[in-house]
mmCIF file of C-alpha atoms in Angstrom:
data_model
loop_
_atom_site.group_PDB
_atom_site.id
_atom_site.type_symbol
_atom_site.label_atom_id
_atom_site.label_comp_id
_atom_site.label_asym_id
_atom_site.label_seq_id
_atom_site.Cartn_x
_atom_site.Cartn_y
_atom_site.Cartn_z
ATOM 1 C CA MET A 1 -3.990 25.784 1.809
ATOM 2 C CA ILE A 2 -1.163 28.118 0.865
ATOM 3 C CA CYS A 3 2.191 27.772 2.614
ATOM 4 C CA SER A 4 3.137 30.851 4.627
ATOM 5 C CA LYS A 5 6.856 30.251 3.987
ATOM 6 C CA CYS A 6 7.132 29.435 0.257
ATOM 7 C CA GLY A 7 3.627 30.275 -1.035
ATOM 8 C CA ALA A 8 3.043 26.805 -2.543
ATOM 9 C CA GLN A 9 -0.524 25.538 -2.941
ATOM 10 C CA ASN A 10 -1.212 22.412 -0.834
ATOM 11 C CA LEU A 11 -4.194 20.129 -0.330
ATOM 12 C CA ASP A 12 -6.574 21.175 2.438
ATOM 13 C CA GLY A 13 -5.885 19.488 5.754
ATOM 14 C CA VAL A 14 -2.206 18.618 5.199
ATOM 15 C CA THR A 15 0.148 19.041 8.116
ATOM 16 C CA PHE A 16 3.321 19.893 6.195
ATOM 17 C CA CYS A 17 3.952 21.820 2.970
ATOM 18 C CA GLY A 18 4.570 19.580 -0.018
ATOM 19 C CA SER A 19 7.252 21.914 -1.395
ATOM 20 C CA CYS A 20 9.350 23.071 1.542
ATOM 21 C CA GLY A 21 8.209 20.808 4.420
ATOM 22 C CA THR A 22 7.171 23.672 6.689
ATOM 23 C CA MET A 23 4.433 22.821 9.162
ATOM 24 C CA MET A 24 1.135 24.203 7.907
ATOM 25 C CA THR A 25 -0.732 26.182 10.551
ATOM 26 C CA SER A 26 -3.945 28.072 10.476
ATOM 27 C CA VAL A 27 -5.281 30.467 13.058
ATOM 28 C CA THR A 28 -8.955 29.984 13.807
ATOM 29 C CA GLU A 29 -11.338 32.170 15.740
ATOM 30 C CA GLY A 30 -10.833 31.924 19.479
ATOM 31 C CA SER A 31 -7.253 30.749 19.252
ATOM 32 C CA VAL A 32 -4.352 32.895 20.350
ATOM 33 C CA PRO A 33 -1.268 32.687 18.145
ATOM 34 C CA ASN A 34 2.149 32.498 19.752
ATOM 35 C CA ASN A 35 3.652 35.978 19.591
ATOM 36 C CA GLY A 36 7.113 34.917 20.747
ATOM 37 C CA THR A 37 6.771 36.369 24.249
ATOM 38 C CA GLY A 38 5.671 33.146 25.830
ATOM 39 C CA ALA A 39 2.177 34.502 26.359
ATOM 40 C CA GLY A 40 -0.656 32.943 24.438
ATOM 41 C CA ASN A 41 0.945 29.589 23.720
ATOM 42 C CA VAL A 42 -2.423 27.968 23.101
ATOM 43 C CA MET A 43 -2.236 25.662 20.096
ATOM 44 C CA THR A 44 -5.247 24.991 17.941
ATOM 45 C CA PRO A 45 -5.947 21.460 16.711
ATOM 46 C CA GLN A 46 -4.556 22.508 13.312
ATOM 47 C CA GLN A 47 -1.222 23.464 14.947
ATOM 48 C CA VAL A 48 -0.543 20.211 16.787
ATOM 49 C CA ILE A 49 2.672 18.704 15.470
ATOM 50 C CA THR A 50 2.175 15.329 13.854
ATOM 51 C CA GLN A 51 4.154 13.159 11.495
ATOM 52 C CA PRO A 52 3.825 14.135 7.842
ATOM 53 C CA VAL A 53 1.555 11.761 5.953
ATOM 54 C CA GLY A 54 3.149 10.507 2.762
ATOM 55 C CA GLY A 55 6.313 12.597 3.113
ATOM 56 C CA ALA A 56 7.062 16.202 2.327
ATOM 57 C CA SER A 57 7.316 15.864 -1.450
ATOM 58 C CA ASN A 58 3.708 15.117 -2.314
ATOM 59 C CA GLY A 59 1.591 17.472 -0.257
ATOM 60 C CA GLY A 60 0.708 14.844 2.336
ATOM 61 C CA THR A 61 -0.943 12.359 -0.040
ATOM 62 C CA VAL A 62 -0.060 8.707 0.547
ATOM 63 C CA MET A 63 0.821 6.503 -2.414
ATOM 64 C CA PRO A 64 -1.537 3.536 -2.743
ATOM 65 C CA LYS A 65 -0.129 0.019 -2.248
ATOM 66 C CA ASP A 66 1.349 -1.111 -5.543
ATOM 67 C CA TYR A 67 1.364 -4.939 -5.065
ATOM 68 C CA MET A 68 4.716 -5.182 -6.863
ATOM 69 C CA THR A 69 6.296 -7.724 -4.507
ATOM 70 C CA GLU A 70 3.230 -9.946 -4.517
ATOM 71 C CA SER A 71 2.976 -9.805 -8.322
ATOM 72 C CA ILE A 72 6.611 -10.827 -8.750
ATOM 73 C CA ILE A 73 6.264 -13.705 -6.280
ATOM 74 C CA VAL A 74 3.112 -15.049 -7.943
ATOM 75 C CA THR A 75 4.696 -14.836 -11.396
ATOM 76 C CA ILE A 76 7.845 -16.686 -10.305
ATOM 77 C CA VAL A 77 5.931 -19.346 -8.362
ATOM 78 C CA SER A 78 3.539 -19.839 -11.275
ATOM 79 C CA PHE A 79 6.477 -20.312 -13.620
ATOM 80 C CA VAL A 80 8.482 -22.647 -11.383
ATOM 81 C CA CYS A 81 5.743 -24.731 -9.777
ATOM 82 C CA CYS A 82 2.800 -25.133 -12.059
ATOM 83 C CA CYS A 83 3.974 -23.708 -15.406
ATOM 84 C CA ASN A 84 0.481 -22.351 -15.958
ATOM 85 C CA PRO A 85 0.765 -19.871 -18.851
ATOM 86 C CA ILE A 86 -2.410 -18.000 -17.897
ATOM 87 C CA SER A 87 -1.253 -17.240 -14.352
ATOM 88 C CA ILE A 88 2.217 -16.329 -15.630
ATOM 89 C CA ILE A 89 0.773 -13.848 -18.150
ATOM 90 C CA LEU A 90 -1.589 -12.369 -15.546
ATOM 91 C CA GLY A 91 1.341 -12.052 -13.130
ATOM 92 C CA ILE A 92 3.395 -10.175 -15.731
ATOM 93 C CA ILE A 93 0.498 -7.819 -16.458
ATOM 94 C CA ALA A 94 0.072 -7.289 -12.690
ATOM 95 C CA ILE A 95 3.766 -6.338 -12.484
ATOM 96 C CA ILE A 96 3.267 -3.797 -15.279
ATOM 97 C CA LYS A 97 0.206 -2.330 -13.536
ATOM 98 C CA ALA A 98 2.053 -2.246 -10.195
ATOM 99 C CA ASN A 99 4.888 -0.342 -11.840
ATOM 100 C CA GLY A 100 2.338 2.151 -13.169
ATOM 101 C CA VAL A 101 1.143 2.968 -9.645
ATOM 102 C CA LYS A 102 4.393 4.676 -8.696
ATOM 103 C CA SER A 103 4.796 6.545 -11.977
ATOM 104 C CA GLU A 104 1.186 7.766 -11.965
ATOM 105 C CA PHE A 105 1.484 8.857 -8.336
ATOM 106 C CA GLN A 106 4.722 10.737 -8.957
ATOM 107 C CA ALA A 107 3.094 12.496 -11.928
ATOM 108 C CA GLY A 108 0.310 13.690 -9.618
ATOM 109 C CA ARG A 109 -2.418 11.537 -11.183
ATOM 110 C CA TYR A 110 -3.773 10.097 -7.935
ATOM 111 C CA ASP A 111 -6.988 8.655 -9.406
ATOM 112 C CA SER A 112 -5.011 6.872 -12.103
ATOM 113 C CA ALA A 113 -2.564 5.530 -9.482
ATOM 114 C CA ILE A 114 -5.462 4.116 -7.464
ATOM 115 C CA SER A 115 -6.950 2.606 -10.622
ATOM 116 C CA SER A 116 -3.614 0.940 -11.480
ATOM 117 C CA ALA A 117 -3.292 -0.375 -7.914
ATOM 118 C CA ASN A 118 -6.791 -1.869 -8.052
ATOM 119 C CA ALA A 119 -6.054 -3.467 -11.442
ATOM 120 C CA ALA A 120 -2.791 -4.959 -10.137
ATOM 121 C CA LYS A 121 -4.597 -6.352 -7.090
ATOM 122 C CA THR A 122 -7.386 -7.874 -9.200
ATOM 123 C CA LEU A 123 -4.933 -9.463 -11.662
ATOM 124 C CA LEU A 124 -2.890 -10.761 -8.747
ATOM 125 C CA ILE A 125 -5.899 -12.432 -7.136
ATOM 126 C CA ILE A 126 -6.995 -14.015 -10.426
ATOM 127 C CA ALA A 127 -3.446 -15.269 -11.106
ATOM 128 C CA VAL A 128 -3.260 -16.852 -7.635
ATOM 129 C CA VAL A 129 -6.633 -18.560 -8.034
ATOM 130 C CA ILE A 130 -5.724 -19.922 -11.484
ATOM 131 C CA ALA A 131 -2.302 -21.090 -10.239
ATOM 132 C CA VAL A 132 -3.842 -22.887 -7.250
ATOM 133 C CA ILE A 133 -6.541 -24.531 -9.361
ATOM 134 C CA GLY A 134 -3.959 -25.535 -11.979
ATOM 135 C CA THR A 135 -1.684 -27.026 -9.342
ATOM 136 C CA VAL A 136 -4.500 -29.001 -7.706
ATOM 137 C CA VAL A 137 -5.681 -30.359 -11.067
ATOM 138 C CA SER A 138 -2.092 -31.229 -12.002
ATOM 139 C CA VAL A 139 -1.557 -33.121 -8.744
ATOM 140 C CA ILE A 140 -4.832 -35.015 -9.149
ATOM 141 C CA LEU A 141 -4.008 -35.974 -12.738
ATOM 142 C CA SER A 142 -0.523 -37.052 -11.686
ATOM 143 C CA LEU A 143 -1.922 -39.258 -8.930
ATOM 144 C CA LEU A 144 -4.452 -40.780 -11.306
ATOM 145 C CA GLY A 145 -1.716 -41.310 -13.884
ATOM 146 C CA ILE A 146 0.531 -43.024 -11.379
ATOM 147 C CA GLY A 147 -2.362 -45.225 -10.279
ATOM 148 C CA ALA A 148 -3.202 -46.112 -13.872
ATOM 149 C CA PHE A 149 0.463 -46.818 -14.610
ATOM 150 C CA GLY A 150 0.677 -49.118 -11.590
ATOM 151 C CA THR A 151 -2.433 -51.018 -12.678
ATOM 152 C CA ALA A 152 -1.091 -51.414 -16.217
ATOM 153 C CA LEU A 153 2.264 -52.575 -14.864
ATOM 154 C CA GLU A 154 0.558 -55.213 -12.697
ATOM 155 C CA GLN A 155 -1.360 -56.517 -15.709
ATOM 156 C CA ILE A 156 1.827 -56.748 -17.764
ATOM 157 C CA MET A 157 3.627 -58.579 -14.973
ATOM 158 C CA GLU A 158 0.769 -61.051 -14.550
ATOM 159 C CA SER A 159 0.632 -61.818 -18.249
ATOM 160 C CA ALA A 160 4.417 -62.191 -18.431
ATOM 161 C CA GLY A 161 4.761 -64.854 -15.833
ATOM 162 C CA GLY A 162 2.687 -64.222 -12.801
ATOM 163 C CA PHE A 163 5.097 -62.259 -10.638
#
């Protein structure tokens, strides 16, 4: 679609121009455009005013979710709680991919932005699974270690004097 105000090329079906923000309208057969006299104020479905999708600066295309917040949280929690190097590294790579979503989208490479978003999501999920498994294994080993330590301590106490 070409904007009637500024002449910019926009994606088909957008409501507002990506360059100037003017509402995009199209006159279809059977519709009567408003001629300013008050007569013929019939609006076509294409002329109904709606909220712009994705803002006025990108032709109505919505940026995919970047998973930046989730990636940062998983990386920090993995570092603080379980110190699992694999989940920490995957979290850092997910942050890098999440950062790429915004830059690719702003450059107009929508397919690449979606690809980066999917990669960030996948890395995020894998990092969470590895962190959870690592934490569970660590807790189990700690409990077994404490139990083994208690048993060894009892044996030492018995051999020392029968406490």
